[in-house]
């Protein structure tokens, strides 16, 4: 590798000479330069040598378990006769993604080769933008070559791209109402607005990206943590159903929220609570159920007074599959059809988004749920399968995470999926979520 970099270095240094590039204004053009996280951008580069191999390198720094970490991508192109590069036109022939995809440098980000690999890009505080550094290098370089400390390879062009988690006019309001904790995001205007509760899974804490984007599309959104946040329970087994009932009651009666019913969007462990809320809380009229178990698992769910709400299915780890990347538990739920949450007894509309390479929840369970719906209720349920996608289905252009440590369980979990199919699933599912919520909460 070092020899190859030394061969490239004279070419790069010559091309980076001020006389070669200083006359080119805005040589890396990103339109728009500041954009919402779920918005596509157009990347063009001018002033490069014609018919030349180049690498586009994207980097962002985030925080993982209170430590800074870097996520990186690289894509390989050949410039045009005019020395231009246009990601809307030009195909990546190598790197972290291949093919024609203008957003590839974003969704193909992966942990830096210089750091731990079992981490996930977690976007938390909705007020802070995500900053990406885009750099252009001559030659086709791998991520390892780009981060090598024994080389002086320099980019010929560099720029910064800003991706906003929410529109500037969306308000972020911390919530401490009774026992309810979280963040309320309100779109501009007097309202009332269609209301959505947004929840994540067994990692705990508060994640804001999906909630901020939903608010940017006109919804009043309560980002609702249920453990490992402020004074909420530290353990998942200590969560009681009263908490969700109180959150539904408070949020659905808020003056900024339409009074004809709310929606719930949830993934993984949070999704099982979403089904229970739709089944037991009449205010919930829509649910987006993302890669969740359609039954309650792990612990018995009670109210604070000890009243049993739902018997939990205990994991049978005899069926767990350990891999080099992490643990797969998709076959560890010893369920029967009686275990399923009978959400069909409600009048709620449910959109099921199921990744077919999910290694935490058996994808076939989504079809079992569909078959349990009575014929006269099936119009309330829509099931969408995504081949090649993994468990952590997030807003579009989020990097795919195949495996990482689950902080609650203290071990690496295999989430599954491959980057390109997962990216397709995230973009398609996001558009479906927005359309579904607008249709049933308008």
CSV table of C-alpha atoms in Angstrom, one decimal:
chain,number,residue,atom,x,y,z
A,1,UNK,CA,0.0,0.0,0.0
A,2,UNK,CA,2.8,2.4,0.9
A,3,UNK,CA,4.4,1.9,-2.4
A,4,UNK,CA,1.2,2.6,-4.3
A,5,UNK,CA,0.7,5.8,-2.3
A,6,UNK,CA,4.2,7.0,-3.0
A,7,UNK,CA,3.6,6.5,-6.7
A,8,UNK,CA,0.4,8.6,-6.6
A,9,UNK,CA,1.9,11.3,-4.5
A,10,UNK,CA,3.8,13.3,-7.2
A,11,UNK,CA,0.7,13.3,-9.4
A,12,UNK,CA,-1.4,14.6,-6.5
A,13,UNK,CA,1.0,17.3,-5.5
A,14,UNK,CA,1.4,18.5,-9.1
A,15,UNK,CA,-2.4,18.7,-9.6
A,16,UNK,CA,-2.8,20.4,-6.3
A,17,UNK,CA,-0.5,23.3,-7.3
A,18,UNK,CA,-2.3,26.7,-7.0
A,19,UNK,CA,-1.9,27.4,-10.7
A,20,UNK,CA,-3.9,24.2,-11.4
A,21,UNK,CA,-7.0,24.9,-9.2
A,22,UNK,CA,-7.1,28.3,-7.6
A,23,UNK,CA,-8.9,29.8,-10.6
A,24,UNK,CA,-11.9,27.4,-10.2
A,25,UNK,CA,-14.6,28.8,-7.9
A,26,UNK,CA,-16.8,26.4,-6.0
A,27,UNK,CA,-15.0,23.4,-7.5
A,28,UNK,CA,-17.0,21.0,-5.3
A,29,UNK,CA,-20.6,22.1,-5.8
A,30,UNK,CA,-23.2,20.7,-3.4
A,31,UNK,CA,-26.8,21.8,-4.1
A,32,UNK,CA,-28.2,22.7,-1.7
A,33,UNK,CA,-25.1,23.3,0.6
A,34,UNK,CA,-27.4,23.2,3.6
A,35,UNK,CA,-30.2,20.6,3.5
A,36,UNK,CA,-32.6,18.6,5.6
A,37,UNK,CA,-31.3,15.1,6.5
A,38,UNK,CA,-33.9,13.4,4.3
A,39,UNK,CA,-33.4,15.7,1.3
A,40,UNK,CA,-31.3,14.6,-1.7
A,41,UNK,CA,-28.3,16.8,-2.7
A,42,UNK,CA,-26.6,17.2,-6.0
A,43,UNK,CA,-22.8,16.9,-5.9
A,44,UNK,CA,-20.6,18.1,-8.8
A,45,UNK,CA,-16.8,18.6,-9.1
A,46,UNK,CA,-15.2,20.8,-11.7
A,47,UNK,CA,-11.6,21.5,-12.8
A,48,UNK,CA,-10.2,18.0,-12.6
A,49,UNK,CA,-8.0,16.4,-15.3
A,50,UNK,CA,-10.0,14.7,-18.0
A,51,UNK,CA,-10.6,10.9,-18.1
A,52,UNK,CA,-8.8,10.6,-14.7
A,53,UNK,CA,-9.5,8.2,-11.8
A,54,UNK,CA,-10.7,10.1,-8.7
A,55,UNK,CA,-11.9,9.3,-5.2
A,56,UNK,CA,-14.6,11.1,-3.3
A,57,UNK,CA,-14.1,10.8,0.4
A,58,UNK,CA,-16.9,11.6,2.9
A,59,UNK,CA,-16.3,11.9,6.7
A,60,UNK,CA,-18.4,12.8,9.7
A,61,UNK,CA,-17.7,12.8,13.4
A,62,UNK,CA,-20.3,11.6,15.8
A,63,UNK,CA,-20.4,10.4,19.4
A,64,UNK,CA,-20.7,6.7,20.4
A,65,UNK,CA,-21.1,6.0,24.1
A,66,UNK,CA,-19.8,9.5,24.9
A,67,UNK,CA,-16.6,9.2,22.8
A,68,UNK,CA,-16.0,10.8,19.4
A,69,UNK,CA,-15.9,8.4,16.5
A,70,UNK,CA,-15.6,8.9,12.7
A,71,UNK,CA,-17.6,7.4,9.9
A,72,UNK,CA,-16.2,7.4,6.4
A,73,UNK,CA,-17.1,6.5,2.9
A,74,UNK,CA,-15.2,6.5,-0.4
A,75,UNK,CA,-16.4,6.2,-4.0
A,76,UNK,CA,-14.4,5.8,-7.2
A,77,UNK,CA,-15.1,7.6,-10.4
A,78,UNK,CA,-13.5,8.5,-13.8
A,79,UNK,CA,-13.9,12.1,-14.8
A,80,UNK,CA,-15.5,13.2,-18.1
A,81,UNK,CA,-13.7,14.6,-21.1
A,82,UNK,CA,-14.1,18.1,-19.6
A,83,UNK,CA,-12.6,17.0,-16.2
A,84,UNK,CA,-16.0,17.1,-14.4
A,85,UNK,CA,-17.6,14.7,-12.0
A,86,UNK,CA,-21.4,14.6,-11.5
A,87,UNK,CA,-22.9,12.2,-9.1
A,88,UNK,CA,-26.3,12.4,-10.8
A,89,UNK,CA,-24.6,11.1,-14.0
A,90,UNK,CA,-21.5,9.2,-13.1
A,91,UNK,CA,-21.2,5.7,-11.8
A,92,UNK,CA,-19.1,4.7,-8.8
A,93,UNK,CA,-16.9,1.8,-9.9
A,94,UNK,CA,-15.6,1.0,-6.5
A,95,UNK,CA,-15.2,1.9,-2.8
A,96,UNK,CA,-17.9,1.7,-0.2
A,97,UNK,CA,-20.7,1.6,-2.9
A,98,UNK,CA,-20.9,1.0,-6.6
A,99,UNK,CA,-23.4,2.1,-9.2
A,100,UNK,CA,-25.3,5.3,-9.9
A,101,UNK,CA,-26.6,6.8,-6.7
A,102,UNK,CA,-26.2,10.5,-5.9
A,103,UNK,CA,-26.6,9.9,-2.1
A,104,UNK,CA,-24.2,6.9,-2.0
A,105,UNK,CA,-21.4,8.9,-0.2
A,106,UNK,CA,-23.9,9.4,2.7
A,107,UNK,CA,-25.6,6.0,3.1
A,108,UNK,CA,-22.4,4.0,2.5
A,109,UNK,CA,-20.6,5.6,5.5
A,110,UNK,CA,-19.0,3.0,7.8
A,111,UNK,CA,-16.9,3.2,10.9
A,112,UNK,CA,-13.4,4.4,10.2
A,113,UNK,CA,-10.9,1.6,9.7
A,114,UNK,CA,-8.8,3.3,12.3
A,115,UNK,CA,-11.4,2.7,15.1
A,116,UNK,CA,-13.8,0.1,16.4
A,117,UNK,CA,-16.2,-1.5,13.9
A,118,UNK,CA,-19.0,-2.6,16.2
A,119,UNK,CA,-20.5,0.9,16.5
A,120,UNK,CA,-23.5,2.6,15.0
A,121,UNK,CA,-24.0,6.2,13.8
A,122,UNK,CA,-26.5,7.5,16.4
A,123,UNK,CA,-28.0,10.9,15.7
A,124,UNK,CA,-29.4,12.2,19.0
A,125,UNK,CA,-29.8,16.0,19.7
A,126,UNK,CA,-32.2,17.4,17.1
A,127,UNK,CA,-30.8,21.0,17.3
A,128,UNK,CA,-27.3,20.0,16.2
A,129,UNK,CA,-26.6,19.7,12.4
A,130,UNK,CA,-24.6,16.8,11.0
A,131,UNK,CA,-21.5,18.1,9.3
A,132,UNK,CA,-19.8,16.1,6.5
A,133,UNK,CA,-16.4,16.8,5.0
A,134,UNK,CA,-16.2,16.0,1.3
A,135,UNK,CA,-12.7,15.6,-0.2
A,136,UNK,CA,-11.5,14.7,-3.7
A,137,UNK,CA,-8.3,12.7,-4.3
A,138,UNK,CA,-6.7,11.7,-7.5
A,139,UNK,CA,-6.5,8.0,-8.0
A,140,UNK,CA,-8.7,5.2,-6.6
A,141,UNK,CA,-8.0,4.9,-2.9
A,142,UNK,CA,-9.5,2.6,-0.3
A,143,UNK,CA,-10.6,3.8,3.1
A,144,UNK,CA,-7.5,2.1,4.7
A,145,UNK,CA,-5.3,4.0,2.3
A,146,UNK,CA,-7.1,7.3,3.0
A,147,UNK,CA,-6.7,7.0,6.8
A,148,UNK,CA,-3.1,5.5,6.7
A,149,UNK,CA,-0.8,7.5,9.1
A,150,UNK,CA,2.3,6.7,7.1
A,151,UNK,CA,1.4,8.8,4.0
A,152,UNK,CA,1.1,12.4,3.1
A,153,UNK,CA,-1.5,12.0,0.5
A,154,UNK,CA,-3.6,15.2,0.4
A,155,UNK,CA,-7.0,16.0,-1.2
A,156,UNK,CA,-7.1,18.3,-4.2
A,157,UNK,CA,-10.4,19.8,-3.1
A,158,UNK,CA,-12.4,19.9,0.1
A,159,UNK,CA,-15.7,21.3,1.2
A,160,UNK,CA,-18.2,20.9,4.1
A,161,UNK,CA,-21.8,19.9,3.8
A,162,UNK,CA,-24.4,20.7,6.4
A,163,UNK,CA,-27.3,18.3,7.0
A,164,UNK,CA,-30.1,19.6,9.3
A,165,UNK,CA,-32.0,17.3,11.5
A,166,UNK,CA,-35.0,19.7,11.5
A,167,UNK,CA,-36.3,22.7,9.8
A,168,UNK,CA,-35.2,26.0,11.4
A,169,UNK,CA,-38.8,26.8,12.4
A,170,UNK,CA,-39.5,23.5,14.2
A,171,UNK,CA,-39.6,24.1,18.0
A,172,UNK,CA,-37.8,21.7,20.4
A,173,UNK,CA,-39.5,21.6,23.8
A,174,UNK,CA,-38.3,19.3,26.6
A,175,UNK,CA,-41.2,17.4,28.3
A,176,UNK,CA,-41.5,16.6,32.0
A,177,UNK,CA,-45.2,16.2,32.5
A,178,UNK,CA,-46.2,13.9,35.3
A,179,UNK,CA,-44.2,10.7,34.6
A,180,UNK,CA,-43.8,11.5,30.9
A,181,UNK,CA,-40.3,12.4,29.7
A,182,UNK,CA,-39.1,13.2,26.2
A,183,UNK,CA,-39.0,16.0,23.6
A,184,UNK,CA,-41.9,17.6,21.9
A,185,UNK,CA,-41.3,18.9,18.4
A,186,UNK,CA,-43.8,21.4,17.0
A,187,UNK,CA,-43.9,22.5,13.4
A,188,UNK,CA,-44.6,26.2,12.6
A,189,UNK,CA,-48.1,27.6,12.8
A,190,UNK,CA,-50.8,27.7,15.4
A,191,UNK,CA,-52.0,24.2,14.7
A,192,UNK,CA,-53.5,21.9,15.8
A,193,UNK,CA,-51.3,19.5,13.9
A,194,UNK,CA,-51.6,15.8,13.3
A,195,UNK,CA,-49.8,14.1,16.3
A,196,UNK,CA,-47.3,11.3,16.3
A,197,UNK,CA,-45.4,9.5,19.2
A,198,UNK,CA,-42.0,8.3,18.1
A,199,UNK,CA,-40.2,5.5,19.9
A,200,UNK,CA,-37.0,3.4,19.5
A,201,UNK,CA,-35.9,0.1,20.9
A,202,UNK,CA,-33.9,-1.9,23.5
A,203,UNK,CA,-30.8,0.4,23.4
A,204,UNK,CA,-32.8,2.8,25.5
A,205,UNK,CA,-32.4,6.6,25.9
A,206,UNK,CA,-33.7,9.2,23.5
A,207,UNK,CA,-33.1,9.4,19.7
A,208,UNK,CA,-34.4,12.4,17.9
A,209,UNK,CA,-33.7,12.2,14.2
A,210,UNK,CA,-36.9,10.5,13.0
A,211,UNK,CA,-39.0,12.8,15.3
A,212,UNK,CA,-37.3,16.0,14.0
A,213,UNK,CA,-37.8,15.0,10.4
A,214,UNK,CA,-41.5,14.1,11.0
A,215,UNK,CA,-42.0,17.5,12.6
A,216,UNK,CA,-40.3,19.1,9.6
A,217,UNK,CA,-43.0,17.5,7.5
A,218,UNK,CA,-45.8,19.1,9.5
A,219,UNK,CA,-46.4,16.7,12.4
A,220,UNK,CA,-46.4,17.5,16.1
A,221,UNK,CA,-44.1,14.8,17.4
A,222,UNK,CA,-43.4,13.5,20.9
A,223,UNK,CA,-40.0,11.7,20.9
A,224,UNK,CA,-40.8,9.3,23.8
A,225,UNK,CA,-38.0,7.4,25.6
A,226,UNK,CA,-39.2,4.7,28.0
A,227,UNK,CA,-36.0,3.7,29.9
A,228,UNK,CA,-32.4,4.8,30.4
A,229,UNK,CA,-33.3,8.5,30.2
A,230,UNK,CA,-33.4,11.1,33.1
A,231,UNK,CA,-35.4,9.6,35.9
A,232,UNK,CA,-37.1,6.8,33.9
A,233,UNK,CA,-36.3,3.2,34.8
A,234,UNK,CA,-32.7,2.1,34.2
A,235,UNK,CA,-33.8,-1.4,33.2
A,236,UNK,CA,-36.3,-2.5,30.5
A,237,UNK,CA,-38.0,-5.0,33.0
A,238,UNK,CA,-39.0,-2.1,35.2
A,239,UNK,CA,-41.0,-0.3,32.5
A,240,UNK,CA,-44.8,-0.3,33.3
A,241,UNK,CA,-47.6,0.1,30.8
A,242,UNK,CA,-49.0,3.1,32.8
A,243,UNK,CA,-46.2,5.2,31.3
A,244,UNK,CA,-47.4,4.7,27.8
A,245,UNK,CA,-51.1,5.3,28.7
A,246,UNK,CA,-50.1,8.5,30.4
A,247,UNK,CA,-48.1,9.6,27.4
A,248,UNK,CA,-51.0,8.9,25.0
A,249,UNK,CA,-53.4,10.8,27.3
A,250,UNK,CA,-51.2,13.8,27.7
A,251,UNK,CA,-50.1,14.1,24.1
A,252,UNK,CA,-53.5,13.5,22.5
A,253,UNK,CA,-55.0,16.2,24.6
A,254,UNK,CA,-52.3,18.8,23.9
A,255,UNK,CA,-53.5,22.0,22.4
A,256,UNK,CA,-51.1,21.7,19.5
A,257,UNK,CA,-52.3,18.2,18.5
A,258,UNK,CA,-55.5,17.4,16.6
A,259,UNK,CA,-58.1,15.9,18.8
A,260,UNK,CA,-59.3,13.2,16.5
A,261,UNK,CA,-56.5,10.6,17.2
A,262,UNK,CA,-52.8,10.2,17.1
A,263,UNK,CA,-50.2,8.0,15.4
A,264,UNK,CA,-47.3,6.0,16.8
A,265,UNK,CA,-44.1,5.2,14.9
A,266,UNK,CA,-41.8,2.7,16.5
A,267,UNK,CA,-39.0,0.2,15.8
A,268,UNK,CA,-37.9,-3.0,17.4
A,269,UNK,CA,-38.8,-3.3,21.1
A,270,UNK,CA,-40.6,0.0,20.9
A,271,UNK,CA,-42.8,-1.5,18.2
A,272,UNK,CA,-44.4,-4.0,20.5
A,273,UNK,CA,-45.4,-1.1,22.8
A,274,UNK,CA,-46.9,0.6,19.8
A,275,UNK,CA,-49.2,-2.4,19.1
A,276,UNK,CA,-50.2,-2.5,22.7
A,277,UNK,CA,-51.0,1.2,22.7
A,278,UNK,CA,-53.2,0.8,19.5
A,279,UNK,CA,-55.0,-2.2,21.1
A,280,UNK,CA,-55.6,-0.6,24.5
A,281,UNK,CA,-55.7,3.2,23.9
A,282,UNK,CA,-58.5,4.4,21.6
A,283,UNK,CA,-56.7,7.6,20.9
A,284,UNK,CA,-54.2,5.8,18.8
A,285,UNK,CA,-55.6,5.5,15.3
A,286,UNK,CA,-52.4,4.7,13.3
A,287,UNK,CA,-49.2,2.7,13.9
A,288,UNK,CA,-46.1,2.3,11.9
A,289,UNK,CA,-44.6,-1.0,13.1
A,290,UNK,CA,-40.9,-1.3,12.1
A,291,UNK,CA,-39.1,-4.7,12.5
A,292,UNK,CA,-40.8,-5.4,15.8
A,293,UNK,CA,-42.1,-8.6,17.4
A,294,UNK,CA,-45.9,-8.7,17.2
A,295,UNK,CA,-46.0,-10.1,20.7
A,296,UNK,CA,-44.6,-8.9,24.0
A,297,UNK,CA,-41.3,-10.5,24.8
A,298,UNK,CA,-38.7,-10.9,27.6
A,299,UNK,CA,-40.5,-9.7,30.7
A,300,UNK,CA,-44.1,-9.7,31.9
A,301,UNK,CA,-45.6,-6.2,31.4
A,302,UNK,CA,-47.5,-4.9,34.4
A,303,UNK,CA,-49.0,-1.6,35.6
A,304,UNK,CA,-47.5,0.1,38.7
A,305,UNK,CA,-50.0,-1.6,40.9
A,306,UNK,CA,-48.8,-5.0,39.8
A,307,UNK,CA,-51.7,-5.7,37.5
A,308,UNK,CA,-50.6,-8.0,34.6
A,309,UNK,CA,-51.1,-6.4,31.2
A,310,UNK,CA,-49.3,-8.9,29.0
A,311,UNK,CA,-47.4,-12.1,29.7
A,312,UNK,CA,-43.9,-11.9,28.3
A,313,UNK,CA,-42.4,-14.5,26.0
A,314,UNK,CA,-39.0,-15.6,27.4
A,315,UNK,CA,-36.1,-15.8,25.1
A,316,UNK,CA,-34.9,-19.3,24.4
A,317,UNK,CA,-31.2,-18.8,23.8
A,318,UNK,CA,-30.8,-22.4,22.8
A,319,UNK,CA,-31.9,-21.2,19.3
A,320,UNK,CA,-29.5,-18.2,19.3
A,321,UNK,CA,-26.9,-18.2,16.5
A,322,UNK,CA,-23.5,-16.7,17.5
A,323,UNK,CA,-21.6,-15.3,14.5
A,324,UNK,CA,-18.3,-13.5,14.1
A,325,UNK,CA,-20.3,-10.3,13.8
A,326,UNK,CA,-22.7,-10.7,16.6
A,327,UNK,CA,-25.6,-12.7,18.0
A,328,UNK,CA,-28.7,-13.5,16.0
A,329,UNK,CA,-31.8,-14.1,18.1
A,330,UNK,CA,-34.5,-14.1,15.4
A,331,UNK,CA,-35.5,-17.7,16.2
A,332,UNK,CA,-35.4,-17.4,20.0
A,333,UNK,CA,-39.1,-16.5,20.5
A,334,UNK,CA,-41.2,-19.6,21.5
A,335,UNK,CA,-44.5,-18.1,20.5
A,336,UNK,CA,-48.0,-19.3,19.5
A,337,UNK,CA,-50.7,-17.4,17.6
A,338,UNK,CA,-52.2,-16.7,21.0
A,339,UNK,CA,-49.1,-14.8,21.9
A,340,UNK,CA,-49.8,-12.1,19.2
A,341,UNK,CA,-51.1,-8.8,20.4
A,342,UNK,CA,-54.7,-8.7,19.0
A,343,UNK,CA,-54.4,-5.2,17.5
A,344,UNK,CA,-57.0,-6.2,14.9
A,345,UNK,CA,-59.6,-5.8,17.7
A,346,UNK,CA,-59.0,-2.0,17.5
A,347,UNK,CA,-59.8,0.2,14.6
A,348,UNK,CA,-56.2,1.4,14.1
A,349,UNK,CA,-54.6,1.4,10.7
A,350,UNK,CA,-51.2,-0.4,10.9
A,351,UNK,CA,-48.3,-0.2,8.4
A,352,UNK,CA,-45.8,-3.1,9.0
A,353,UNK,CA,-42.3,-2.5,7.6
A,354,UNK,CA,-40.3,-5.7,7.6
A,355,UNK,CA,-36.7,-6.2,6.6
A,356,UNK,CA,-36.2,-9.7,5.3
A,357,UNK,CA,-32.6,-10.0,6.5
A,358,UNK,CA,-33.5,-8.9,10.0
A,359,UNK,CA,-31.5,-11.1,12.4
A,360,UNK,CA,-33.4,-10.0,15.5
A,361,UNK,CA,-37.0,-10.7,14.5
A,362,UNK,CA,-38.2,-13.5,12.2
A,363,UNK,CA,-39.5,-11.7,9.0
A,364,UNK,CA,-42.2,-14.4,8.6
A,365,UNK,CA,-44.0,-13.1,11.7
A,366,UNK,CA,-45.3,-10.1,9.7
A,367,UNK,CA,-47.2,-12.5,7.5
A,368,UNK,CA,-48.5,-14.5,10.4
A,369,UNK,CA,-49.9,-11.2,11.8
A,370,UNK,CA,-51.5,-10.5,8.5
A,371,UNK,CA,-53.2,-13.9,8.4
A,372,UNK,CA,-54.5,-13.5,12.0
A,373,UNK,CA,-56.5,-10.4,10.9
A,374,UNK,CA,-60.1,-11.2,10.2
A,375,UNK,CA,-61.1,-10.7,6.6
A,376,UNK,CA,-63.2,-7.7,7.4
A,377,UNK,CA,-60.3,-6.0,9.2
A,378,UNK,CA,-57.5,-6.6,6.7
A,379,UNK,CA,-58.1,-3.3,5.0
A,380,UNK,CA,-56.6,-1.8,8.2
A,381,UNK,CA,-53.2,-3.6,7.7
A,382,UNK,CA,-50.5,-3.1,5.1
A,383,UNK,CA,-47.3,-5.3,5.2
A,384,UNK,CA,-44.2,-4.3,3.2
A,385,UNK,CA,-41.2,-6.6,2.9
A,386,UNK,CA,-37.7,-5.4,2.1
A,387,UNK,CA,-35.3,-8.0,0.7
A,388,UNK,CA,-31.7,-7.5,1.8
A,389,UNK,CA,-32.5,-5.0,4.5
A,390,UNK,CA,-31.5,-5.3,8.2
A,391,UNK,CA,-33.1,-4.7,11.5
A,392,UNK,CA,-32.1,-1.0,12.0
A,393,UNK,CA,-34.4,0.6,9.4
A,394,UNK,CA,-33.9,4.4,9.9
A,395,UNK,CA,-34.6,7.6,7.9
A,396,UNK,CA,-33.1,7.8,4.4
A,397,UNK,CA,-29.4,8.2,3.8
A,398,UNK,CA,-28.6,7.0,7.3
A,399,UNK,CA,-25.6,4.6,7.2
A,400,UNK,CA,-26.4,0.9,7.3
A,401,UNK,CA,-25.3,-0.8,10.5
A,402,UNK,CA,-24.9,-4.6,10.1
A,403,UNK,CA,-23.8,-5.2,13.7
A,404,UNK,CA,-22.8,-3.3,16.8
A,405,UNK,CA,-22.8,-3.6,20.5
A,406,UNK,CA,-26.3,-3.4,22.2
A,407,UNK,CA,-25.5,-1.3,25.3
A,408,UNK,CA,-28.5,-2.8,27.2
A,409,UNK,CA,-27.3,-6.4,26.7
A,410,UNK,CA,-23.6,-5.7,26.7
A,411,UNK,CA,-22.8,-7.8,23.6
A,412,UNK,CA,-22.6,-7.4,19.8
A,413,UNK,CA,-25.9,-8.1,18.0
A,414,UNK,CA,-26.2,-9.0,14.4
A,415,UNK,CA,-28.8,-6.7,12.8
A,416,UNK,CA,-28.3,-8.0,9.3
A,417,UNK,CA,-28.8,-6.5,5.8
A,418,UNK,CA,-26.4,-5.2,3.2
A,419,UNK,CA,-25.7,-1.5,2.6
A,420,UNK,CA,-27.2,-1.1,-0.9
A,421,UNK,CA,-30.5,-3.0,-0.3
A,422,UNK,CA,-30.8,-1.3,3.1
A,423,UNK,CA,-30.5,2.1,1.5
A,424,UNK,CA,-33.2,1.3,-0.9
A,425,UNK,CA,-35.5,0.1,1.9
A,426,UNK,CA,-34.8,3.2,4.0
A,427,UNK,CA,-35.7,5.6,1.2
A,428,UNK,CA,-38.8,3.7,0.2
A,429,UNK,CA,-40.1,3.1,3.7
A,430,UNK,CA,-39.7,6.8,4.6
A,431,UNK,CA,-41.8,7.9,1.7
A,432,UNK,CA,-44.4,5.3,2.8
A,433,UNK,CA,-44.4,6.4,6.4
A,434,UNK,CA,-45.0,10.0,5.4
A,435,UNK,CA,-47.8,9.1,3.0
A,436,UNK,CA,-49.4,6.7,5.5
A,437,UNK,CA,-49.4,9.2,8.3
A,438,UNK,CA,-50.7,12.1,6.2
A,439,UNK,CA,-53.5,9.8,4.8
A,440,UNK,CA,-54.8,8.6,8.2
A,441,UNK,CA,-54.0,11.6,10.4
A,442,UNK,CA,-55.3,14.3,8.1
